[in-house]
Coordinates of C-alpha atoms in Angstrom, one line a residue:
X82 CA 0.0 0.0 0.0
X83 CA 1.4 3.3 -1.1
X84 CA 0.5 6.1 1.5
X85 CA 2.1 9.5 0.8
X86 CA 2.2 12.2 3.8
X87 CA 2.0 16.0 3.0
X88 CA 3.1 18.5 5.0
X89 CA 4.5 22.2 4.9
X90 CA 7.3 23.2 7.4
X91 CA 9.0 26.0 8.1
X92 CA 12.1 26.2 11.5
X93 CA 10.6 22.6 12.2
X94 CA 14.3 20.9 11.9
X95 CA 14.4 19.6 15.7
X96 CA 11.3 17.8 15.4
X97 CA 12.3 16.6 11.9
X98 CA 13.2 12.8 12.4
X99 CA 10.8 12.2 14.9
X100 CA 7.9 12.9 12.9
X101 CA 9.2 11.3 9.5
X102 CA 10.7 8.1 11.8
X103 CA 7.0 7.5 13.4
X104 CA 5.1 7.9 9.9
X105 CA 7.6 5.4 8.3
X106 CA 6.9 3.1 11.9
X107 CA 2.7 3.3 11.0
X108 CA 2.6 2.8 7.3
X109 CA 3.7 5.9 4.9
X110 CA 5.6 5.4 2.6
X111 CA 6.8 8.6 0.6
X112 CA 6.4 11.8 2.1
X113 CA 5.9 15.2 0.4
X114 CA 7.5 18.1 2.2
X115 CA 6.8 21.7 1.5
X116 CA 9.4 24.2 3.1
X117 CA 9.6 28.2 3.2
X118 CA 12.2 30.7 4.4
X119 CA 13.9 28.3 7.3
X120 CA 16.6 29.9 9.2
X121 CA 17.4 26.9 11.3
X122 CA 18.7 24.4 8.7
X123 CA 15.7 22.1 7.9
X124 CA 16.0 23.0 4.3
X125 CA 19.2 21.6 4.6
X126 CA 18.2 18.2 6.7
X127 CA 15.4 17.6 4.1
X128 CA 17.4 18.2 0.9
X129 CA 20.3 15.4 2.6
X130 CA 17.2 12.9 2.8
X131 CA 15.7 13.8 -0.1
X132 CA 19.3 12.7 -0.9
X133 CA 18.9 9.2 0.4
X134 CA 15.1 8.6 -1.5
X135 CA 13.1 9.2 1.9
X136 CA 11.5 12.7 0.9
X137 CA 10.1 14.8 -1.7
X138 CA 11.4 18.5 -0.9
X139 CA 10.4 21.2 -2.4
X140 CA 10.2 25.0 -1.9
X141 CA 6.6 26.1 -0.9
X142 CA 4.8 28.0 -4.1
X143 CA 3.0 30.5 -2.0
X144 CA 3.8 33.6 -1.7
X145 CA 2.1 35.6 0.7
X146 CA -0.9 34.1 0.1
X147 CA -1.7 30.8 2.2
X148 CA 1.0 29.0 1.7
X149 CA -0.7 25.2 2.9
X150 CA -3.3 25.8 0.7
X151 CA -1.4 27.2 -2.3
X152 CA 1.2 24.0 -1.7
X153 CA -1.8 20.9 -1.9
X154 CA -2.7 22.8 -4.7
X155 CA 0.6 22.1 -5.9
X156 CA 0.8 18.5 -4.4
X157 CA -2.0 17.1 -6.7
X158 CA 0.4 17.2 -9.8
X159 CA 3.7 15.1 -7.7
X160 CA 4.0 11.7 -8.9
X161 CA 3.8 10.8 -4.7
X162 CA 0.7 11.9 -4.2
X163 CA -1.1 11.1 -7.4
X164 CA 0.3 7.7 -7.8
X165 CA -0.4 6.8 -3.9
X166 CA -3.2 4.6 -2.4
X167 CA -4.3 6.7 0.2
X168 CA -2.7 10.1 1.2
X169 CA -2.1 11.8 4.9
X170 CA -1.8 15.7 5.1
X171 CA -0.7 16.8 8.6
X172 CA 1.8 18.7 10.7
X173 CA 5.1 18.1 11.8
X174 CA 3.6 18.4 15.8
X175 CA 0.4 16.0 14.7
X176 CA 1.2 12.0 14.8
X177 CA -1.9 9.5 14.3
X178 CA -2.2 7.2 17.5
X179 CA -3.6 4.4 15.8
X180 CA -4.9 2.1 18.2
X181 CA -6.7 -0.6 15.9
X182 CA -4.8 -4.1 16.6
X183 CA -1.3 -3.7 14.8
X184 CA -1.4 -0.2 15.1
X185 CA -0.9 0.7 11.5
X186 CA -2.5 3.0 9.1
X187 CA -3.1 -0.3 7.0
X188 CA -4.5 -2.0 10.4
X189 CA -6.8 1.3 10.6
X190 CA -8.3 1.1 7.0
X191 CA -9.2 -2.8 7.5
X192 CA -11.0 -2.0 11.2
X193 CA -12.6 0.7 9.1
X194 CA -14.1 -1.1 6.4
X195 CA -11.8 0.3 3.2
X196 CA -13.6 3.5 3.2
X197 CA -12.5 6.0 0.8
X198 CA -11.8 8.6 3.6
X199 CA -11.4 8.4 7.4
X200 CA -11.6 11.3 9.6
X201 CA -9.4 11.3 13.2
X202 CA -9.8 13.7 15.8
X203 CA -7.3 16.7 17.4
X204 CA -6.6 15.2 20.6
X205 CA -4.6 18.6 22.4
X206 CA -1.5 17.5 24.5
X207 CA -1.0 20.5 27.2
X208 CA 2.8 21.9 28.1
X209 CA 2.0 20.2 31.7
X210 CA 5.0 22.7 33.0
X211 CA 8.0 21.3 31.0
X212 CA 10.2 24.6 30.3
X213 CA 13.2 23.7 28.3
X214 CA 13.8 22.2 25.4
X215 CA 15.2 18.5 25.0
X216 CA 16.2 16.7 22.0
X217 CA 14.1 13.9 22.6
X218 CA 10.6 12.6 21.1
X219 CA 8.1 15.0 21.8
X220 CA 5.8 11.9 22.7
X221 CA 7.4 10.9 25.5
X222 CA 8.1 14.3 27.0
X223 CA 3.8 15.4 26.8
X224 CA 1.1 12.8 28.1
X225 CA -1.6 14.9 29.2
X226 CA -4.6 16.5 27.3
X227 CA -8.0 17.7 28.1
X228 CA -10.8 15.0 28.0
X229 CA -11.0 13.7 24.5
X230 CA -15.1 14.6 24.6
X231 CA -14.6 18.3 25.2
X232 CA -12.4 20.7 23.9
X233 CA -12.3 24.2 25.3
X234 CA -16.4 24.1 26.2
X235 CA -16.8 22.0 22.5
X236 CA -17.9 18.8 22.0
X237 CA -17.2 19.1 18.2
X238 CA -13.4 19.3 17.3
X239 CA -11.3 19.2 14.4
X240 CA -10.2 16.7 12.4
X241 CA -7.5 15.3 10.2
X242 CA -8.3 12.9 7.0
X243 CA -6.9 10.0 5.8
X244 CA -7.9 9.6 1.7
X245 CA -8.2 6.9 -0.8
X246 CA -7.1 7.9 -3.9
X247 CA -10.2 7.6 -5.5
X248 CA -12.1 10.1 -3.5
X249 CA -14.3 11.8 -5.8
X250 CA -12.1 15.0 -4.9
X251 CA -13.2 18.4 -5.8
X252 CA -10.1 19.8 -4.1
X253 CA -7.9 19.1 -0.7
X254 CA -8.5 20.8 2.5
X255 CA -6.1 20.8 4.9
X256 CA -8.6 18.8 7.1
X257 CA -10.7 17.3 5.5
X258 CA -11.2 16.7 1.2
X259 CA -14.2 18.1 -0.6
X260 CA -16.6 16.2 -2.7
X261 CA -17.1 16.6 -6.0
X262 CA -20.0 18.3 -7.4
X263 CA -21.0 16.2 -10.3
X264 CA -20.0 13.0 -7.7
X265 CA -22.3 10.1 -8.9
X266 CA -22.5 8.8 -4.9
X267 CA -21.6 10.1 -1.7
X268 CA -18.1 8.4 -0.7
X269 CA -17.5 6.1 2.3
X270 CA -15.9 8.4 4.9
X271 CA -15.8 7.6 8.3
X272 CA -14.6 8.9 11.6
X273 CA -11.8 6.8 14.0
X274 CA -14.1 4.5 15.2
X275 CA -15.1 3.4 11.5
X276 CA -18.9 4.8 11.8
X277 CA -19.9 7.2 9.2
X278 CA -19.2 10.6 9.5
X279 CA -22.6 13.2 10.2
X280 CA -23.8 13.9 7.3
X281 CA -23.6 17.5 7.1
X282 CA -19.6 17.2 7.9
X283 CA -19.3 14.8 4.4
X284 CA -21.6 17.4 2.1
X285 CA -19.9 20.4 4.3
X286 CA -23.2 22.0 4.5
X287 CA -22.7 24.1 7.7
X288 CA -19.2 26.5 7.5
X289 CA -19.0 26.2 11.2
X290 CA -18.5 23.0 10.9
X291 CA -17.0 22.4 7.9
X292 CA -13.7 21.0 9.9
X293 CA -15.3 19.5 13.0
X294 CA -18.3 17.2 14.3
X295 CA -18.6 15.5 18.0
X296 CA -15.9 13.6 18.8
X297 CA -17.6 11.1 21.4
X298 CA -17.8 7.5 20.5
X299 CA -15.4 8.6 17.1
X300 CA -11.9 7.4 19.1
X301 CA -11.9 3.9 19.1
X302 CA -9.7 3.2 16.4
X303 CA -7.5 6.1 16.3
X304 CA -6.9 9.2 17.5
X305 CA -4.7 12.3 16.3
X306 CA -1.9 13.6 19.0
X307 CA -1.5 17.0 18.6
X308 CA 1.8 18.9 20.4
X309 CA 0.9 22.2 19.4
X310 CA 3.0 23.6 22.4
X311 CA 6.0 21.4 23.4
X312 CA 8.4 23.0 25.7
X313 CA 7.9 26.5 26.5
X314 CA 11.4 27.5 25.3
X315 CA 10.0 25.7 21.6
X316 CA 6.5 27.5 21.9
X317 CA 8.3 31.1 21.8
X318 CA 10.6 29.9 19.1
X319 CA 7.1 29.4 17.3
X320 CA 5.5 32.7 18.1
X321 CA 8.6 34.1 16.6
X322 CA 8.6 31.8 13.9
X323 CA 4.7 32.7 12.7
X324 CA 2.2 30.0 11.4
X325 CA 3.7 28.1 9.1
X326 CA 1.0 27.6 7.0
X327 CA -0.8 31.3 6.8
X328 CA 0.8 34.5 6.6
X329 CA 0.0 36.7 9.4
X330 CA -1.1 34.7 11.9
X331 CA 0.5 35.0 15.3
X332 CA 0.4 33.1 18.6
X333 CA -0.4 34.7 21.8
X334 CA -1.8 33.2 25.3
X335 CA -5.0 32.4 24.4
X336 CA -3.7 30.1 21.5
X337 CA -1.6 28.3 24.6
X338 CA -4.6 28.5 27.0
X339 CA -6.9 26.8 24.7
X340 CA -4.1 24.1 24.3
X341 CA -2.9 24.1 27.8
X342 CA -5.5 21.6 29.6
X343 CA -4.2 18.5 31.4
X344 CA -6.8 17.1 32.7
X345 CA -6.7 13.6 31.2
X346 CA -3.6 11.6 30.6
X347 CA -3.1 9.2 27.1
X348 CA 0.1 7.5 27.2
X349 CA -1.1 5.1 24.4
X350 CA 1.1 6.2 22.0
X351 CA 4.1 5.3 24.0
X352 CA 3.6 2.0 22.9
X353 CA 5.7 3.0 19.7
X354 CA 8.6 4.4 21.5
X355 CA 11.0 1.7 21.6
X356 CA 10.8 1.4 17.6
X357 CA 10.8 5.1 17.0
X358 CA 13.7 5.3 18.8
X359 CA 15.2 2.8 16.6
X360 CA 14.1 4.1 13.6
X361 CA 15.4 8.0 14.7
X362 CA 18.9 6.4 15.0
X363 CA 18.7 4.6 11.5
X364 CA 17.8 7.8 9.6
X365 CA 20.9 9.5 11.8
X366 CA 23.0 6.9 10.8
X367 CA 22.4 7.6 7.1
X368 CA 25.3 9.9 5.6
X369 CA 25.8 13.6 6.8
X370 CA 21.5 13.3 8.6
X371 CA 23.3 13.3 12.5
X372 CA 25.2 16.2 11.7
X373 CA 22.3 18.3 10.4
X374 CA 20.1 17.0 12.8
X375 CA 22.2 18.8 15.7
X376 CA 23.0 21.9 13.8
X377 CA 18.9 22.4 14.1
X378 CA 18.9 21.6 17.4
X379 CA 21.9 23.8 18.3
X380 CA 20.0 26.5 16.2
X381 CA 17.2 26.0 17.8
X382 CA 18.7 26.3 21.2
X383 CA 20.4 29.3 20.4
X384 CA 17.8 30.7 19.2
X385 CA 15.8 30.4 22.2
X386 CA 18.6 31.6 24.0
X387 CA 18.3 34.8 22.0
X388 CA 14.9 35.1 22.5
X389 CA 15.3 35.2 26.1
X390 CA 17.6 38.1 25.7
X391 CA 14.4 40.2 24.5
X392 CA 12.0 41.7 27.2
X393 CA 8.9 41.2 25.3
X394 CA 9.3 37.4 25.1
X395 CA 11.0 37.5 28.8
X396 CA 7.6 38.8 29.5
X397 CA 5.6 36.6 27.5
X398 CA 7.4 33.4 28.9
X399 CA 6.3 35.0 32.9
X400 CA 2.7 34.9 31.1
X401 CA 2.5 31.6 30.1
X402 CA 3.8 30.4 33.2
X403 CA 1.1 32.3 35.4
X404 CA -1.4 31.0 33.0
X405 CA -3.7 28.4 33.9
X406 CA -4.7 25.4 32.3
X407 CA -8.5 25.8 31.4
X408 CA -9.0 27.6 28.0
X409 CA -10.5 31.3 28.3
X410 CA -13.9 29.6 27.3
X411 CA -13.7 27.3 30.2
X412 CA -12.9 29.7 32.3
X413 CA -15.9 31.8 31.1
X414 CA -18.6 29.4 31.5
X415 CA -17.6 28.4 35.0
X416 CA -17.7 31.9 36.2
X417 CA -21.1 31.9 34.3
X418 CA -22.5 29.1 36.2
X419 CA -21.1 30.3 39.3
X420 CA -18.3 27.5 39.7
X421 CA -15.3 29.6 38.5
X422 CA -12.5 28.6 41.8

């Protein structure tokens, strides 16, 4: 089975061989990596594996517009997306726990029933207080999230989608596909437990919920991790970095707060760790990857060292820390009901 992952990065070097070690570890087997204006050498690490066959690298197309969108515009006409079996578009901070027996994207599309789409969702890991940086896998350093049923006062959340390549696609959304108008039939998509997905969420017939529907009962299969924060020395290197796929977009503390919650922990994922540590060290051992590897890292530490140096984000860093862990929605419905602490 030919699965292709897209994503767009941009200062994401660090986190690099983590992310690409776990996709190989669950089932993908070509990945198609956007990149745009890195200063911390992960143009660099991706060109040396695109060196070794691992990766497709390419510069992003955008420019200034929305550069995720402008690149799976882009992606449709690579030979690794259009000749794959199923494709994966996520971030470098999302990885699918996949907790169908054998824990496999492949094991997920058999439990599911060979739909022609499957929809996973967000499940936010919080900070939970870790400060510094580490050069370790990010899944072992964050095991706590909010409840899986309710995200800041929501019992809809977001979604990432798995999709067979004959999806009668009108065009790729970073979320989810769109159907095609002049579509015979509706496709078989379902959500992470293999049930069909609401109806209104398939036609998107409601923009409020054109990338989101309940998520109770839609886990049993898989979920998707989701380290939007890591360490707070990483989190400011973000907010300085900007989004990587939208221009103009900037991080503050209510982005944190609404990702912050730690009320429930999921160490399922760890289950992969041994492996992907493993597999981190193969891809180093390939020519000239260890060496860029820790020239991102060093990069990145300087970086936040230089950051630290700058009263704004010395400031920003004291916020975050004060701040608590319910989201500022939370927060406002408990003082509405009279509950706030």
């Amino acid at each position: 089975m030919r699965i292709t992952a897209v994503t767009c990065v941009k200062n994401e070097g660090p986190f690099l061989l983590e992310w690409i070690a776990f996709n190989r570890l669950i089932g993908v087997t070509g990945f198609l990596v956007y990149s745009n204006d890195c200063t911390d050498g992960t143009d660099r690490l991706l060109d040396a594996l695109a060196g070794h066959g691992l990766v497709t690298h390419l510069p992003n197309p955008a420019e200034g517009r929305n550069y995720q969108m402008e690149a799976l515009k882009d992606a449709r006409r690579q030979a690794v997306v259009s000749e794959a079996d199923w494709l994966w578009i996520a971030d470098v901070d999302e990885f699918l726990n996949i907790h169908a027996e054998g824990h496999t994207i492949p094991a997920l599309i058999a439990a599911c029933g060979d739909p022609q789409a499957i929809s996973v969702h967000f499940q936010f890991f919080g900070n939970d207080g870790v400060e510094r940086f580490e050069d370790r896998p990010v899944i072992a350093q964050f095991t706590r999230s909010h409840n899986p049923d309710i995200w800041c006062s929501e019992t809809a959340i977001e979604v990432k989608t798995l999709v067979r390549g004959d999806f009668p696609l009108q065009y790729l959304g970073a979320h989810r596909p769109f159907v095609r108008k002049s579509a015979k039939a509706a496709p078989v998509w379902t959500d992470g437990s293999g049930r069909p997905v609401p109806d209104n969420f398939l036609r998107a017939a409601h923009e409020r919920r054109i990338r989101k529907f309940p998520a109770r009962g839609a886990r049993g299969l898989a979920t998707l991790n989701h380290y939007a924060l890591r360490s707070l020395d990483s989190y400011l290197v973000k907010t300085d970095r900007g989004d990587v796929n939208r221009e103009n977009r900037a991080f503050d503390d209510t982005y944190w707060r609404e990702r912050a919650d730690i009320a429930w922990q999921d160490r399922s994922i760890l289950r992969h760790l041994p492996a992907l540590e493993r597999e981190i060290a193969a891809l180093k051992a390939l020519p000239g990857v260890a060496a860029l590897h820790a020239e991102a890292v060093a990069l990145h530490r300087a970086k936040c060292a230089a950051l630290d140096t700058q009263p704004g984000y010395r400031a920003l860093r004291a916020q975050l820390k004060a701040a608590g862990t319910l989201s500022p929605r939370e927060a406002a419905l408990l003082a509405e009901l009279g509950l706030a602490p």
